[in-house]
Structures are given as C-alpha cells and as structure tokens.
PDB file of C-alpha atoms and ligand atoms in Angstrom:
ATOM      1  CA  MET A   1      13.930 -55.454 -64.073  1.00  0.00           C
ATOM      2  CA  LYS A   2      14.409 -51.824 -65.069  1.00  0.00           C
ATOM      3  CA  ARG A   3      12.064 -52.103 -68.008  1.00  0.00           C
ATOM      4  CA  ALA A   4       9.385 -53.729 -65.826  1.00  0.00           C
ATOM      5  CA  LEU A   5       9.608 -50.995 -63.196  1.00  0.00           C
ATOM      6  CA  LEU A   6       9.493 -48.149 -65.709  1.00  0.00           C
ATOM      7  CA  ALA A   7       6.542 -49.720 -67.549  1.00  0.00           C
ATOM      8  CA  TRP A   8       4.722 -50.096 -64.229  1.00  0.00           C
ATOM      9  CA  TYR A   9       5.464 -46.457 -63.372  1.00  0.00           C
ATOM     10  CA  ASP A  10       4.084 -45.291 -66.712  1.00  0.00           C
ATOM     11  CA  ARG A  11       0.861 -47.167 -65.940  1.00  0.00           C
ATOM     12  CA  ALA A  12       0.480 -46.681 -62.219  1.00  0.00           C
ATOM     13  CA  LYS A  13       1.998 -43.329 -61.282  1.00  0.00           C
ATOM     14  CA  ARG A  14      -0.255 -41.162 -59.179  1.00  0.00           C
ATOM     15  CA  ASP A  15      -1.395 -37.822 -60.504  1.00  0.00           C
ATOM     16  CA  MET A  16       0.207 -35.041 -58.461  1.00  0.00           C
ATOM     17  CA  PRO A  17       0.159 -31.307 -59.209  1.00  0.00           C
ATOM     18  CA  TRP A  18       3.972 -31.100 -59.421  1.00  0.00           C
ATOM     19  CA  ARG A  19       4.075 -33.938 -61.951  1.00  0.00           C
ATOM     20  CA  ARG A  20       2.001 -31.826 -64.323  1.00  0.00           C
ATOM     21  CA  ASP A  21       3.813 -28.936 -65.943  1.00  0.00           C
ATOM     22  CA  VAL A  22       7.252 -29.888 -64.578  1.00  0.00           C
ATOM     23  CA  SER A  23       9.753 -27.073 -63.965  1.00  0.00           C
ATOM     24  CA  PRO A  24      12.825 -26.780 -61.719  1.00  0.00           C
ATOM     25  CA  TYR A  25      11.014 -24.343 -59.445  1.00  0.00           C
ATOM     26  CA  ARG A  26       7.931 -26.536 -59.051  1.00  0.00           C
ATOM     27  CA  THR A  27      10.003 -29.686 -58.549  1.00  0.00           C
ATOM     28  CA  TRP A  28      12.165 -27.919 -55.959  1.00  0.00           C
ATOM     29  CA  ILE A  29       9.195 -26.608 -53.940  1.00  0.00           C
ATOM     30  CA  SER A  30       7.453 -29.992 -54.039  1.00  0.00           C
ATOM     31  CA  GLU A  31      10.573 -31.898 -52.995  1.00  0.00           C
ATOM     32  CA  ILE A  32      11.170 -29.602 -50.020  1.00  0.00           C
ATOM     33  CA  MET A  33       7.505 -29.788 -48.972  1.00  0.00           C
ATOM     34  CA  LEU A  34       7.507 -33.586 -49.273  1.00  0.00           C
ATOM     35  CA  GLN A  35      10.394 -33.985 -46.818  1.00  0.00           C
ATOM     36  CA  GLN A  36       8.844 -35.546 -43.705  1.00  0.00           C
ATOM     37  CA  THR A  37       5.347 -34.718 -45.018  1.00  0.00           C
ATOM     38  CA  THR A  38       2.788 -36.821 -46.882  1.00  0.00           C
ATOM     39  CA  VAL A  39       1.547 -36.209 -50.426  1.00  0.00           C
ATOM     40  CA  ALA A  40      -2.022 -35.708 -49.134  1.00  0.00           C
ATOM     41  CA  THR A  41      -0.889 -32.952 -46.755  1.00  0.00           C
ATOM     42  CA  VAL A  42       1.403 -31.271 -49.262  1.00  0.00           C
ATOM     43  CA  THR A  43      -1.027 -31.131 -52.214  1.00  0.00           C
ATOM     44  CA  PRO A  44      -3.207 -28.177 -51.074  1.00  0.00           C
ATOM     45  CA  TYR A  45      -0.171 -26.312 -49.705  1.00  0.00           C
ATOM     46  CA  PHE A  46       1.653 -26.685 -52.992  1.00  0.00           C
ATOM     47  CA  GLY A  47      -1.136 -24.986 -54.966  1.00  0.00           C
ATOM     48  CA  ARG A  48      -1.466 -22.131 -52.498  1.00  0.00           C
ATOM     49  CA  PHE A  49       2.296 -21.620 -52.222  1.00  0.00           C
ATOM     50  CA  LEU A  50       2.713 -21.490 -56.005  1.00  0.00           C
ATOM     51  CA  ALA A  51      -0.173 -19.036 -56.314  1.00  0.00           C
ATOM     52  CA  ARG A  52       1.416 -16.799 -53.679  1.00  0.00           C
ATOM     53  CA  PHE A  53       5.050 -17.206 -54.868  1.00  0.00           C
ATOM     54  CA  PRO A  54       4.825 -18.129 -58.561  1.00  0.00           C
ATOM     55  CA  ASP A  55       8.566 -17.995 -59.258  1.00  0.00           C
ATOM     56  CA  VAL A  56      12.030 -17.697 -57.742  1.00  0.00           C
ATOM     57  CA  LYS A  57      11.954 -13.904 -57.847  1.00  0.00           C
ATOM     58  CA  ALA A  58       8.624 -13.654 -56.022  1.00  0.00           C
ATOM     59  CA  LEU A  59       9.925 -15.976 -53.306  1.00  0.00           C
ATOM     60  CA  ALA A  60      13.228 -14.104 -53.004  1.00  0.00           C
ATOM     61  CA  ASP A  61      11.440 -10.745 -52.647  1.00  0.00           C
ATOM     62  CA  ALA A  62       8.882 -11.938 -50.075  1.00  0.00           C
ATOM     63  CA  PRO A  63       9.271 -11.018 -46.395  1.00  0.00           C
ATOM     64  CA  GLU A  64      10.239 -14.044 -44.303  1.00  0.00           C
ATOM     65  CA  GLU A  65       7.016 -13.738 -42.334  1.00  0.00           C
ATOM     66  CA  ASP A  66       4.923 -14.167 -45.482  1.00  0.00           C
ATOM     67  CA  VAL A  67       6.802 -17.334 -46.410  1.00  0.00           C
ATOM     68  CA  LEU A  68       6.429 -18.755 -42.895  1.00  0.00           C
ATOM     69  CA  LYS A  69       2.750 -17.934 -43.004  1.00  0.00           C
ATOM     70  CA  ALA A  70       2.266 -19.785 -46.291  1.00  0.00           C
ATOM     71  CA  TRP A  71       4.097 -22.697 -44.635  1.00  0.00           C
ATOM     72  CA  ALA A  72       2.022 -22.608 -41.429  1.00  0.00           C
ATOM     73  CA  GLY A  73       0.912 -26.134 -40.537  1.00  0.00           C
ATOM     74  CA  LEU A  74       3.539 -27.999 -42.588  1.00  0.00           C
ATOM     75  CA  GLY A  75       6.050 -27.938 -39.698  1.00  0.00           C
ATOM     76  CA  TYR A  76       9.863 -28.051 -39.857  1.00  0.00           C
ATOM     77  CA  TYR A  77       9.936 -24.331 -40.589  1.00  0.00           C
ATOM     78  CA  SER A  78      13.641 -24.231 -41.349  1.00  0.00           C
ATOM     79  CA  ARG A  79      12.585 -25.656 -44.724  1.00  0.00           C
ATOM     80  CA  ALA A  80      10.586 -22.500 -45.497  1.00  0.00           C
ATOM     81  CA  ARG A  81      13.350 -20.169 -44.372  1.00  0.00           C
ATOM     82  CA  ASN A  82      15.891 -22.079 -46.454  1.00  0.00           C
ATOM     83  CA  LEU A  83      13.613 -21.920 -49.510  1.00  0.00           C
ATOM     84  CA  ARG A  84      13.547 -18.143 -49.310  1.00  0.00           C
ATOM     85  CA  ARG A  85      17.297 -17.889 -48.693  1.00  0.00           C
ATOM     86  CA  ALA A  86      17.974 -20.227 -51.599  1.00  0.00           C
ATOM     87  CA  ALA A  87      15.698 -18.140 -53.848  1.00  0.00           C
ATOM     88  CA  GLN A  88      17.713 -15.036 -52.889  1.00  0.00           C
ATOM     89  CA  LYS A  89      20.937 -16.862 -53.730  1.00  0.00           C
ATOM     90  CA  ILE A  90      19.528 -17.953 -57.108  1.00  0.00           C
ATOM     91  CA  VAL A  91      18.621 -14.347 -57.880  1.00  0.00           C
ATOM     92  CA  ALA A  92      21.990 -13.020 -56.684  1.00  0.00           C
ATOM     93  CA  GLU A  93      24.248 -15.650 -58.222  1.00  0.00           C
ATOM     94  CA  HIS A  94      22.323 -17.211 -61.110  1.00  0.00           C
ATOM     95  CA  GLY A  95      20.289 -14.300 -62.461  1.00  0.00           C
ATOM     96  CA  GLY A  96      17.055 -15.793 -61.085  1.00  0.00           C
ATOM     97  CA  ARG A  97      17.343 -19.006 -63.143  1.00  0.00           C
ATOM     98  CA  PHE A  98      17.446 -22.251 -61.233  1.00  0.00           C
ATOM     99  CA  PRO A  99      21.002 -23.626 -61.727  1.00  0.00           C
ATOM    100  CA  ASP A 100      21.450 -26.928 -63.566  1.00  0.00           C
ATOM    101  CA  GLY A 101      24.887 -27.942 -62.245  1.00  0.00           C
ATOM    102  CA  PHE A 102      25.086 -30.440 -59.391  1.00  0.00           C
ATOM    103  CA  ASP A 103      27.511 -28.404 -57.266  1.00  0.00           C
ATOM    104  CA  ALA A 104      25.547 -25.181 -57.741  1.00  0.00           C
ATOM    105  CA  VAL A 105      22.286 -26.885 -56.731  1.00  0.00           C
ATOM    106  CA  LEU A 106      23.911 -28.577 -53.746  1.00  0.00           C
ATOM    107  CA  ASP A 107      25.255 -25.195 -52.664  1.00  0.00           C
ATOM    108  CA  LEU A 108      21.722 -23.826 -52.146  1.00  0.00           C
ATOM    109  CA  PRO A 109      20.463 -23.661 -48.547  1.00  0.00           C
ATOM    110  CA  GLY A 110      18.285 -26.611 -47.569  1.00  0.00           C
ATOM    111  CA  ILE A 111      19.358 -28.801 -50.496  1.00  0.00           C
ATOM    112  CA  GLY A 112      21.229 -32.040 -49.864  1.00  0.00           C
ATOM    113  CA  ARG A 113      22.315 -34.812 -52.173  1.00  0.00           C
ATOM    114  CA  TYR A 114      18.843 -36.347 -52.374  1.00  0.00           C
ATOM    115  CA  THR A 115      17.040 -33.113 -53.299  1.00  0.00           C
ATOM    116  CA  ALA A 116      19.746 -32.070 -55.769  1.00  0.00           C
ATOM    117  CA  GLY A 117      19.453 -35.462 -57.485  1.00  0.00           C
ATOM    118  CA  ALA A 118      15.657 -35.261 -57.553  1.00  0.00           C
ATOM    119  CA  ILE A 119      15.567 -31.763 -59.088  1.00  0.00           C
ATOM    120  CA  LEU A 120      18.301 -32.437 -61.638  1.00  0.00           C
ATOM    121  CA  SER A 121      16.866 -35.759 -62.770  1.00  0.00           C
ATOM    122  CA  ILE A 122      13.171 -34.845 -62.763  1.00  0.00           C
ATOM    123  CA  ALA A 123      13.292 -31.269 -64.019  1.00  0.00           C
ATOM    124  CA  PHE A 124      16.471 -31.316 -66.130  1.00  0.00           C
ATOM    125  CA  GLY A 125      16.638 -34.983 -67.188  1.00  0.00           C
ATOM    126  CA  LYS A 126      20.201 -35.251 -65.835  1.00  0.00           C
ATOM    127  CA  PRO A 127      21.610 -38.617 -64.711  1.00  0.00           C
ATOM    128  CA  TYR A 128      21.725 -38.198 -60.926  1.00  0.00           C
ATOM    129  CA  PRO A 129      20.356 -40.849 -58.566  1.00  0.00           C
ATOM    130  CA  VAL A 130      18.249 -40.341 -55.443  1.00  0.00           C
ATOM    131  CA  LEU A 131      18.164 -42.180 -52.157  1.00  0.00           C
ATOM    132  CA  ASP A 132      15.387 -41.435 -49.687  1.00  0.00           C
ATOM    133  CA  GLY A 133      13.630 -43.638 -47.125  1.00  0.00           C
ATOM    134  CA  ASN A 134      11.445 -45.246 -49.799  1.00  0.00           C
ATOM    135  CA  VAL A 135      14.340 -46.069 -52.102  1.00  0.00           C
ATOM    136  CA  ALA A 136      16.448 -47.393 -49.217  1.00  0.00           C
ATOM    137  CA  ARG A 137      13.597 -49.717 -48.201  1.00  0.00           C
ATOM    138  CA  VAL A 138      13.076 -50.961 -51.766  1.00  0.00           C
ATOM    139  CA  PHE A 139      16.816 -51.621 -52.219  1.00  0.00           C
ATOM    140  CA  SER A 140      17.163 -53.300 -48.845  1.00  0.00           C
ATOM    141  CA  ARG A 141      14.477 -55.776 -49.908  1.00  0.00           C
ATOM    142  CA  LEU A 142      15.372 -56.154 -53.572  1.00  0.00           C
ATOM    143  CA  PHE A 143      18.966 -57.007 -52.657  1.00  0.00           C
ATOM    144  CA  ALA A 144      18.256 -58.519 -49.198  1.00  0.00           C
ATOM    145  CA  ILE A 145      20.552 -56.090 -47.380  1.00  0.00           C
ATOM    146  CA  GLU A 146      20.791 -57.254 -43.782  1.00  0.00           C
ATOM    147  CA  GLU A 147      22.782 -54.282 -42.414  1.00  0.00           C
ATOM    148  CA  ASP A 148      21.252 -51.296 -40.613  1.00  0.00           C
ATOM    149  CA  VAL A 149      20.048 -49.060 -43.487  1.00  0.00           C
ATOM    150  CA  LYS A 150      20.831 -45.906 -41.506  1.00  0.00           C
ATOM    151  CA  ALA A 151      24.472 -46.833 -40.780  1.00  0.00           C
ATOM    152  CA  ALA A 152      26.966 -44.670 -42.685  1.00  0.00           C
ATOM    153  CA  ALA A 153      28.586 -47.611 -44.485  1.00  0.00           C
ATOM    154  CA  THR A 154      25.196 -48.960 -45.634  1.00  0.00           C
ATOM    155  CA  VAL A 155      24.051 -45.535 -46.793  1.00  0.00           C
ATOM    156  CA  LYS A 156      27.222 -45.240 -48.850  1.00  0.00           C
ATOM    157  CA  ALA A 157      26.640 -48.664 -50.380  1.00  0.00           C
ATOM    158  CA  LEU A 158      23.002 -47.793 -51.131  1.00  0.00           C
ATOM    159  CA  TRP A 159      24.047 -44.608 -52.937  1.00  0.00           C
ATOM    160  CA  ALA A 160      26.456 -46.685 -54.995  1.00  0.00           C
ATOM    161  CA  ARG A 161      23.592 -49.057 -55.914  1.00  0.00           C
ATOM    162  CA  ALA A 162      21.399 -46.097 -56.834  1.00  0.00           C
ATOM    163  CA  GLU A 163      24.140 -44.726 -59.081  1.00  0.00           C
ATOM    164  CA  GLU A 164      24.745 -48.104 -60.700  1.00  0.00           C
ATOM    165  CA  LEU A 165      21.060 -48.871 -61.360  1.00  0.00           C
ATOM    166  CA  LEU A 166      20.069 -45.387 -62.569  1.00  0.00           C
ATOM    167  CA  ASP A 167      18.389 -45.414 -65.972  1.00  0.00           C
ATOM    168  CA  ARG A 168      20.487 -42.944 -67.979  1.00  0.00           C
ATOM    169  CA  GLU A 169      17.761 -42.352 -70.559  1.00  0.00           C
ATOM    170  CA  ARG A 170      14.932 -41.658 -68.162  1.00  0.00           C
ATOM    171  CA  PRO A 171      16.658 -40.729 -64.881  1.00  0.00           C
ATOM    172  CA  GLY A 172      13.758 -38.642 -63.541  1.00  0.00           C
ATOM    173  CA  ASP A 173      11.161 -41.315 -64.237  1.00  0.00           C
ATOM    174  CA  TRP A 174      13.449 -44.025 -62.886  1.00  0.00           C
ATOM    175  CA  ASN A 175      13.996 -42.174 -59.614  1.00  0.00           C
ATOM    176  CA  GLN A 176      10.303 -41.445 -59.292  1.00  0.00           C
ATOM    177  CA  ALA A 177       9.418 -45.044 -60.128  1.00  0.00           C
ATOM    178  CA  LEU A 178      11.576 -46.298 -57.247  1.00  0.00           C
ATOM    179  CA  MET A 179      10.062 -43.787 -54.850  1.00  0.00           C
ATOM    180  CA  GLU A 180       6.547 -44.537 -56.087  1.00  0.00           C
ATOM    181  CA  LEU A 181       7.119 -48.270 -55.616  1.00  0.00           C
ATOM    182  CA  GLY A 182       8.229 -47.638 -52.033  1.00  0.00           C
ATOM    183  CA  ALA A 183       5.308 -45.311 -51.341  1.00  0.00           C
ATOM    184  CA  THR A 184       2.527 -47.455 -52.791  1.00  0.00           C
ATOM    185  CA  VAL A 185       3.620 -51.130 -53.047  1.00  0.00           C
ATOM    186  CA  CYS A 186       6.810 -51.862 -51.127  1.00  0.00           C
ATOM    187  CA  LEU A 187       5.250 -50.401 -47.990  1.00  0.00           C
ATOM    188  CA  PRO A 188       7.054 -50.214 -44.626  1.00  0.00           C
ATOM    189  CA  GLU A 189       4.568 -52.659 -43.053  1.00  0.00           C
ATOM    190  CA  SER A 190       3.137 -55.537 -45.081  1.00  0.00           C
ATOM    191  CA  PRO A 191       4.595 -54.898 -48.538  1.00  0.00           C
ATOM    192  CA  ARG A 192       2.154 -55.769 -51.335  1.00  0.00           C
ATOM    193  CA  CYS A 193       4.442 -58.267 -53.061  1.00  0.00           C
ATOM    194  CA  GLY A 194       1.516 -59.727 -55.044  1.00  0.00           C
ATOM    195  CA  ASP A 195       1.164 -56.401 -56.893  1.00  0.00           C
ATOM    196  CA  CYS A 196       4.870 -55.710 -57.247  1.00  0.00           C
ATOM    197  CA  PRO A 197       6.301 -55.252 -60.750  1.00  0.00           C
ATOM    198  CA  VAL A 198       9.787 -56.350 -59.634  1.00  0.00           C
ATOM    199  CA  ALA A 199       8.758 -59.246 -57.381  1.00  0.00           C
ATOM    200  CA  ARG A 200      10.521 -61.846 -59.477  1.00  0.00           C
ATOM    201  CA  TRP A 201      13.867 -60.118 -58.975  1.00  0.00           C
ATOM    202  CA  CYS A 202      13.334 -59.526 -55.253  1.00  0.00           C
ATOM    203  CA  GLU A 203      15.838 -61.320 -53.057  1.00  0.00           C
ATOM    204  CA  ALA A 204      13.913 -60.622 -49.819  1.00  0.00           C
ATOM    205  CA  LYS A 205      10.772 -62.169 -51.280  1.00  0.00           C
ATOM    206  CA  LYS A 206      12.715 -65.216 -52.435  1.00  0.00           C
ATOM    207  CA  ARG A 207      14.026 -65.686 -48.909  1.00  0.00           C
ATOM    208  CA  GLY A 208      10.748 -64.757 -47.178  1.00  0.00           C
ATOM    209  CA  ARG A 209      12.490 -61.803 -45.509  1.00  0.00           C
ATOM    210  CA  GLN A 210      10.329 -58.975 -46.851  1.00  0.00           C
ATOM    211  CA  ASP A 211       8.620 -58.347 -43.496  1.00  0.00           C
ATOM    212  CA  GLU A 212      11.940 -58.259 -41.604  1.00  0.00           C
ATOM    213  CA  LEU A 213      13.773 -55.849 -43.890  1.00  0.00           C
ATOM    214  CA  PRO A 214      14.995 -53.164 -43.791  1.00  0.00           C
ATOM    215  CA  VAL A 215      16.943 -53.424 -40.562  1.00  0.00           C
ATOM    216  CA  THR A 216      16.635 -50.088 -38.779  1.00  0.00           C
ATOM    217  CA  PRO A 217      18.229 -48.724 -35.601  1.00  0.00           C
ATOM    218  CA  ALA A 218      16.152 -48.612 -32.420  1.00  0.00           C
ATOM    219  CA  ARG A 219      13.782 -45.661 -32.230  1.00  0.00           C
ATOM    220  CA  ARG A 220      14.993 -42.619 -30.337  1.00  0.00           C
ATOM    221  CA  GLU A 221      13.587 -42.369 -26.850  1.00  0.00           C
ATOM    222  CA  PRO A 222      11.210 -39.426 -26.388  1.00  0.00           C
ATOM    223  CA  VAL A 223      12.617 -36.452 -24.476  1.00  0.00           C
ATOM    224  CA  ASP A 224      10.295 -34.453 -22.184  1.00  0.00           C
ATOM    225  CA  LEU A 225      10.762 -30.693 -21.995  1.00  0.00           C
ATOM    226  CA  SER A 226       8.894 -27.967 -20.077  1.00  0.00           C
ATOM    227  CA  TRP A 227       8.530 -24.383 -21.197  1.00  0.00           C
ATOM    228  CA  THR A 228       6.955 -21.519 -19.286  1.00  0.00           C
ATOM    229  CA  CYS A 229       5.491 -18.955 -21.669  1.00  0.00           C
ATOM    230  CA  LEU A 230       4.138 -15.551 -20.746  1.00  0.00           C
ATOM    231  CA  TRP A 231       0.840 -14.003 -21.754  1.00  0.00           C
ATOM    232  CA  ILE A 232       1.396 -10.277 -21.379  1.00  0.00           C
ATOM    233  CA  GLU A 233      -1.549  -8.200 -22.524  1.00  0.00           C
ATOM    234  CA  ARG A 234      -2.111  -4.465 -22.425  1.00  0.00           C
ATOM    235  CA  ALA A 235      -4.857  -2.388 -24.062  1.00  0.00           C
ATOM    236  CA  GLY A 236      -5.876  -5.141 -26.498  1.00  0.00           C
ATOM    237  CA  ARG A 237      -2.301  -5.928 -27.538  1.00  0.00           C
ATOM    238  CA  VAL A 238      -0.178  -8.936 -26.653  1.00  0.00           C
ATOM    239  CA  LEU A 239       3.581  -9.011 -26.272  1.00  0.00           C
ATOM    240  CA  LEU A 240       5.248 -11.383 -28.760  1.00  0.00           C
ATOM    241  CA  TRP A 241       8.835 -12.513 -29.066  1.00  0.00           C
ATOM    242  CA  LYS A 242      10.842 -13.087 -32.226  1.00  0.00           C
ATOM    243  CA  ARG A 243      12.898 -16.199 -31.509  1.00  0.00           C
ATOM    244  CA  GLY A 244      16.543 -15.862 -32.456  1.00  0.00           C
ATOM    245  CA  GLU A 245      18.659 -18.030 -34.753  1.00  0.00           C
ATOM    246  CA  ASP A 246      20.355 -19.548 -31.700  1.00  0.00           C
ATOM    247  CA  GLU A 247      17.134 -21.131 -30.395  1.00  0.00           C
ATOM    248  CA  ARG A 248      16.901 -24.909 -30.425  1.00  0.00           C
ATOM    249  CA  PHE A 249      13.297 -24.947 -31.654  1.00  0.00           C
ATOM    250  CA  LEU A 250      11.157 -22.672 -33.855  1.00  0.00           C
ATOM    251  CA  ARG A 251      14.099 -20.521 -34.911  1.00  0.00           C
ATOM    252  CA  GLY A 252      13.086 -17.145 -36.342  1.00  0.00           C
ATOM    253  CA  HIS A 253       9.437 -17.626 -35.352  1.00  0.00           C
ATOM    254  CA  TRP A 254       7.208 -15.152 -33.621  1.00  0.00           C
ATOM    255  CA  SER A 255       6.086 -16.775 -30.388  1.00  0.00           C
ATOM    256  CA  LEU A 256       4.885 -16.052 -26.906  1.00  0.00           C
ATOM    257  CA  PRO A 257       7.952 -15.035 -24.873  1.00  0.00           C
ATOM    258  CA  GLU A 258       9.344 -17.702 -22.590  1.00  0.00           C
ATOM    259  CA  ALA A 259      10.016 -16.740 -18.965  1.00  0.00           C
ATOM    260  CA  ARG A 260      13.762 -16.949 -19.683  1.00  0.00           C
ATOM    261  CA  HIS A 261      13.421 -14.287 -22.404  1.00  0.00           C
ATOM    262  CA  LEU A 262      12.045 -11.502 -20.235  1.00  0.00           C
ATOM    263  CA  ASP A 263      12.573  -9.904 -16.877  1.00  0.00           C
ATOM    264  CA  SER A 264       8.984 -10.500 -15.762  1.00  0.00           C
ATOM    265  CA  ALA A 265       7.779 -12.948 -13.107  1.00  0.00           C
ATOM    266  CA  PRO A 266       5.305 -15.617 -14.313  1.00  0.00           C
ATOM    267  CA  GLY A 267       1.879 -15.192 -12.659  1.00  0.00           C
ATOM    268  CA  PRO A 268      -1.198 -17.440 -12.574  1.00  0.00           C
ATOM    269  CA  ARG A 269      -1.431 -20.311 -15.052  1.00  0.00           C
ATOM    270  CA  LEU A 270      -3.871 -19.778 -17.938  1.00  0.00           C
ATOM    271  CA  LYS A 271      -3.386 -22.950 -19.920  1.00  0.00           C
ATOM    272  CA  THR A 272      -1.183 -25.986 -20.464  1.00  0.00           C
ATOM    273  CA  VAL A 273      -0.464 -27.089 -24.020  1.00  0.00           C
ATOM    274  CA  ARG A 274       1.317 -30.231 -25.180  1.00  0.00           C
ATOM    275  CA  HIS A 275       3.258 -30.252 -28.396  1.00  0.00           C
ATOM    276  CA  THR A 276       5.696 -32.627 -30.065  1.00  0.00           C
ATOM    277  CA  ILE A 277       8.684 -31.610 -32.181  1.00  0.00           C
ATOM    278  CA  THR A 278      10.548 -34.639 -33.598  1.00  0.00           C
ATOM    279  CA  HIS A 279      11.096 -36.818 -30.494  1.00  0.00           C
ATOM    280  CA  HIS A 280      10.717 -33.940 -28.022  1.00  0.00           C
ATOM    281  CA  ARG A 281       7.475 -33.831 -26.032  1.00  0.00           C
ATOM    282  CA  ILE A 282       7.070 -30.258 -24.893  1.00  0.00           C
ATOM    283  CA  THR A 283       4.691 -29.198 -22.122  1.00  0.00           C
ATOM    284  CA  VAL A 284       4.030 -25.493 -22.364  1.00  0.00           C
ATOM    285  CA  ASP A 285       2.628 -23.662 -19.351  1.00  0.00           C
ATOM    286  CA  VAL A 286       1.111 -20.366 -20.417  1.00  0.00           C
ATOM    287  CA  ARG A 287       1.110 -17.911 -17.514  1.00  0.00           C
ATOM    288  CA  ARG A 288      -0.099 -14.376 -17.184  1.00  0.00           C
ATOM    289  CA  ALA A 289       2.614 -11.787 -16.520  1.00  0.00           C
ATOM    290  CA  GLU A 290       3.210  -8.046 -16.375  1.00  0.00           C
ATOM    291  CA  PRO A 291       5.112  -6.121 -19.063  1.00  0.00           C
ATOM    292  CA  PRO A 292       8.839  -5.814 -18.317  1.00  0.00           C
ATOM    293  CA  ALA A 293      10.196  -2.385 -17.388  1.00  0.00           C
ATOM    294  CA  VAL A 294      12.396  -2.332 -20.481  1.00  0.00           C
ATOM    295  CA  LEU A 295      11.276  -3.917 -23.757  1.00  0.00           C
ATOM    296  CA  PRO A 296      14.062  -5.931 -25.476  1.00  0.00           C
ATOM    297  CA  ALA A 297      14.512  -5.528 -29.241  1.00  0.00           C
ATOM    298  CA  SER A 298      13.104  -9.011 -29.946  1.00  0.00           C
ATOM    299  CA  ALA A 299       9.759  -8.135 -28.305  1.00  0.00           C
ATOM    300  CA  ALA A 300       6.846  -6.395 -30.019  1.00  0.00           C
ATOM    301  CA  TRP A 301       3.260  -5.502 -29.128  1.00  0.00           C
ATOM    302  CA  VAL A 302       0.769  -7.053 -31.545  1.00  0.00           C
ATOM    303  CA  GLU A 303      -2.969  -6.408 -31.784  1.00  0.00           C
ATOM    304  CA  ARG A 304      -4.932  -9.356 -30.423  1.00  0.00           C
ATOM    305  CA  ALA A 305      -6.824  -9.653 -33.710  1.00  0.00           C
ATOM    306  CA  ALA A 306      -3.524 -10.064 -35.608  1.00  0.00           C
ATOM    307  CA  LEU A 307      -2.045 -12.788 -33.397  1.00  0.00           C
ATOM    308  CA  ARG A 308      -2.879 -15.634 -35.756  1.00  0.00           C
ATOM    309  CA  GLU A 309      -1.013 -13.853 -38.535  1.00  0.00           C
ATOM    310  CA  ARG A 310       2.197 -13.937 -36.524  1.00  0.00           C
ATOM    311  CA  LEU A 311       1.924 -17.088 -34.427  1.00  0.00           C
ATOM    312  CA  VAL A 312       2.014 -19.604 -37.243  1.00  0.00           C
ATOM    313  CA  SER A 313       3.316 -22.730 -35.502  1.00  0.00           C
ATOM    314  CA  SER A 314       0.594 -25.162 -34.495  1.00  0.00           C
ATOM    315  CA  LEU A 315       2.005 -24.969 -30.961  1.00  0.00           C
ATOM    316  CA  TRP A 316       0.820 -21.362 -30.651  1.00  0.00           C
ATOM    317  CA  LEU A 317      -2.449 -22.087 -32.417  1.00  0.00           C
ATOM    318  CA  LYS A 318      -3.153 -24.660 -29.690  1.00  0.00           C
ATOM    319  CA  ALA A 319      -2.285 -22.065 -27.060  1.00  0.00           C
ATOM    320  CA  LEU A 320      -4.627 -19.496 -28.641  1.00  0.00           C
ATOM    321  CA  ALA A 321      -7.529 -21.929 -29.122  1.00  0.00           C
TER     322      ALA A 321
HETATM  323 FE1  SF4 B 401       9.043 -54.939 -51.989  1.00  0.00          FE
HETATM  324 FE2  SF4 B 401       7.700 -57.262 -52.090  1.00  0.00          FE
HETATM  325 FE3  SF4 B 401       8.336 -55.979 -54.325  1.00  0.00          FE
HETATM  326 FE4  SF4 B 401      10.223 -57.162 -52.891  1.00  0.00          FE
HETATM  327  S1  SF4 B 401       8.502 -58.138 -53.933  1.00  0.00           S
HETATM  328  S2  SF4 B 401      10.342 -55.127 -53.810  1.00  0.00           S
HETATM  329  S3  SF4 B 401       9.474 -56.798 -50.829  1.00  0.00           S
HETATM  330  S4  SF4 B 401       6.938 -55.255 -52.709  1.00  0.00           S
END
C-alpha cells in the first residue's frame, strides 16, 4: 500500500511554488498560510510574501503592520503575528537558522504538532508524521474508523496510526502523499475511489461506507453579534483604533473604534456591514461621531488616503467600499 501511494504521489503531485526549491523557511510559511486556506488562494500570497520577507531575518525585523499588510485578505491574522514572533525567536535563540529539533520547532509561536511534523519531514527529511483534516479523512476511510474523528481519543489513535505508517525513508513525501490524496482524490464529498491508488486496501470502500465516513461532530451553531463602530473624521483625517491583545477578534489590528472604546456618542448611521469570523456572524453599524475630549493612547488620526494601508481586514475594506 505504501509503495502504491508513493508511486502515485511521484506521478500525480500538483506543482506548487513551495514544492520547488524546498527550504525550512519556505515550507514553514506555506504550511502556516495553508491552514484554513486553499492552495489557489495561498499561491499568489506566497510569492508576494517571500519577495517582501525573503528570510527569517527580514521577517523578524519587519514592523508588525507590514506583516499584517502582506497577509491582508488571508484572514486569521494571529497566524501572521505568530510568524513574525517566531522569526524573532529564531533570530534570538537559534542564530537566525530554522531549528531542526522537534521540541525547538514546537516551541515556536503558532506551531503545533502538525506543522512541526510537516516542516521537519518535508524540509529536513526527519521521520515525523502529520495529521490534518485530509489525513484524518483518508485514515478514517482506509481503516473504516466509525468513531467521531474530532474526539480526543480518536485523534490520539489517528496520530498513533500516522506514526506507525510513516515511511521512514521518505517521510516528507509520504506525509505529502497522504495530504495530496485527501485533497484531490479522497474528497470530503463523493470520494473518487475509481482513481484511488490505495482503493484495494480501503476498508470503507470494501464495506460501501466511503460516503458515510468520517464521522464528524455536529456543526457549531452560528452566533450573531452586533458591533457599533464610529466614523470620526476631522480635516481629512479619520480616527483609528489599535485593538488590544485582550480583544476577542482582530487582535492587534488597526480598526474603526467601537463605541465601547471611546467616550463619544454614536450619531447617524452611515452604513451596515456584515462579516463572518469562524462561526460568528457580525453585523457592524458604522455611525458618525464627534472626536472624544481626550484621545486614548490606542487611538490615532490617519489621513483618509492612507486608510487602506492600516485597515487590512476585509471587514474594514467592506466598510470603506
Ligand atoms: Fe478514499 Fe475511496 Fe480511496 Fe478509500 S478508495 S481511500 S474512500 S478515495
């Protein structure tokens, strides 16, 4: 089974910029970008990000705002902030060279067991497994696992399978082959079993269970939230707010101030914007307001022409449109 999957991967793997010219830095950036984001979306961002921050040092030295700007549109901005913090840690603790020990990689901000395994196996050829949504789906079908794939006990068992099956000679290719199979053949809906290189070993296919597996928990119910944001303009400049680290959403982002941030009464409504973050559906009322008597430290006046430079989340781009 392993030989068949690796041979298929050698033939069928998709060309992606991070698969050419593999390095720990490139693999790391691509893996972080690919979390919750598709290959098609990531591809142009990857090229631009690498051109702007070609190595760990460049990323570590960059102002946070520049990194967030290069990330604008990819969402889940904590990923970008963690990348920069991790780069600073690599410079401070590893002399700017990406570490090659599992514990040291896992210790970097934003890197969990999956990402550490991906970087170490793909870029360093080290024998660490990966388990992401694609691999979990493939395993749940290959081995006809009928338990909820997100339950802690199942996740533990899946990691053990990943460890046991790992190809010790080609760990990076093996991990990528599993992920590639999940992304292109063993699809969430209607898996293409007729094109599958491991179909003859697949327990779900044997039992006709491939459309029922994996078993997943019920979807989270959407949560509706309302924000009132203030448009405060004076002499061609608009008052922006740097959101703190204690915010629930868009931490560390420049934004329009919310009414709760400032001592200024919301006036007439200018616009209503709808935006979704994970399962939260946020309705944002943008209202005109007057400048507060005292300007808090998190507030700053920004030229109207420079607003798009600061307000990088697509939520604010909708508000500005
Ligand atoms: Fe997935 Fe079908 Fe292949 Fe089984 S045979 S691993 S269900 S694509």
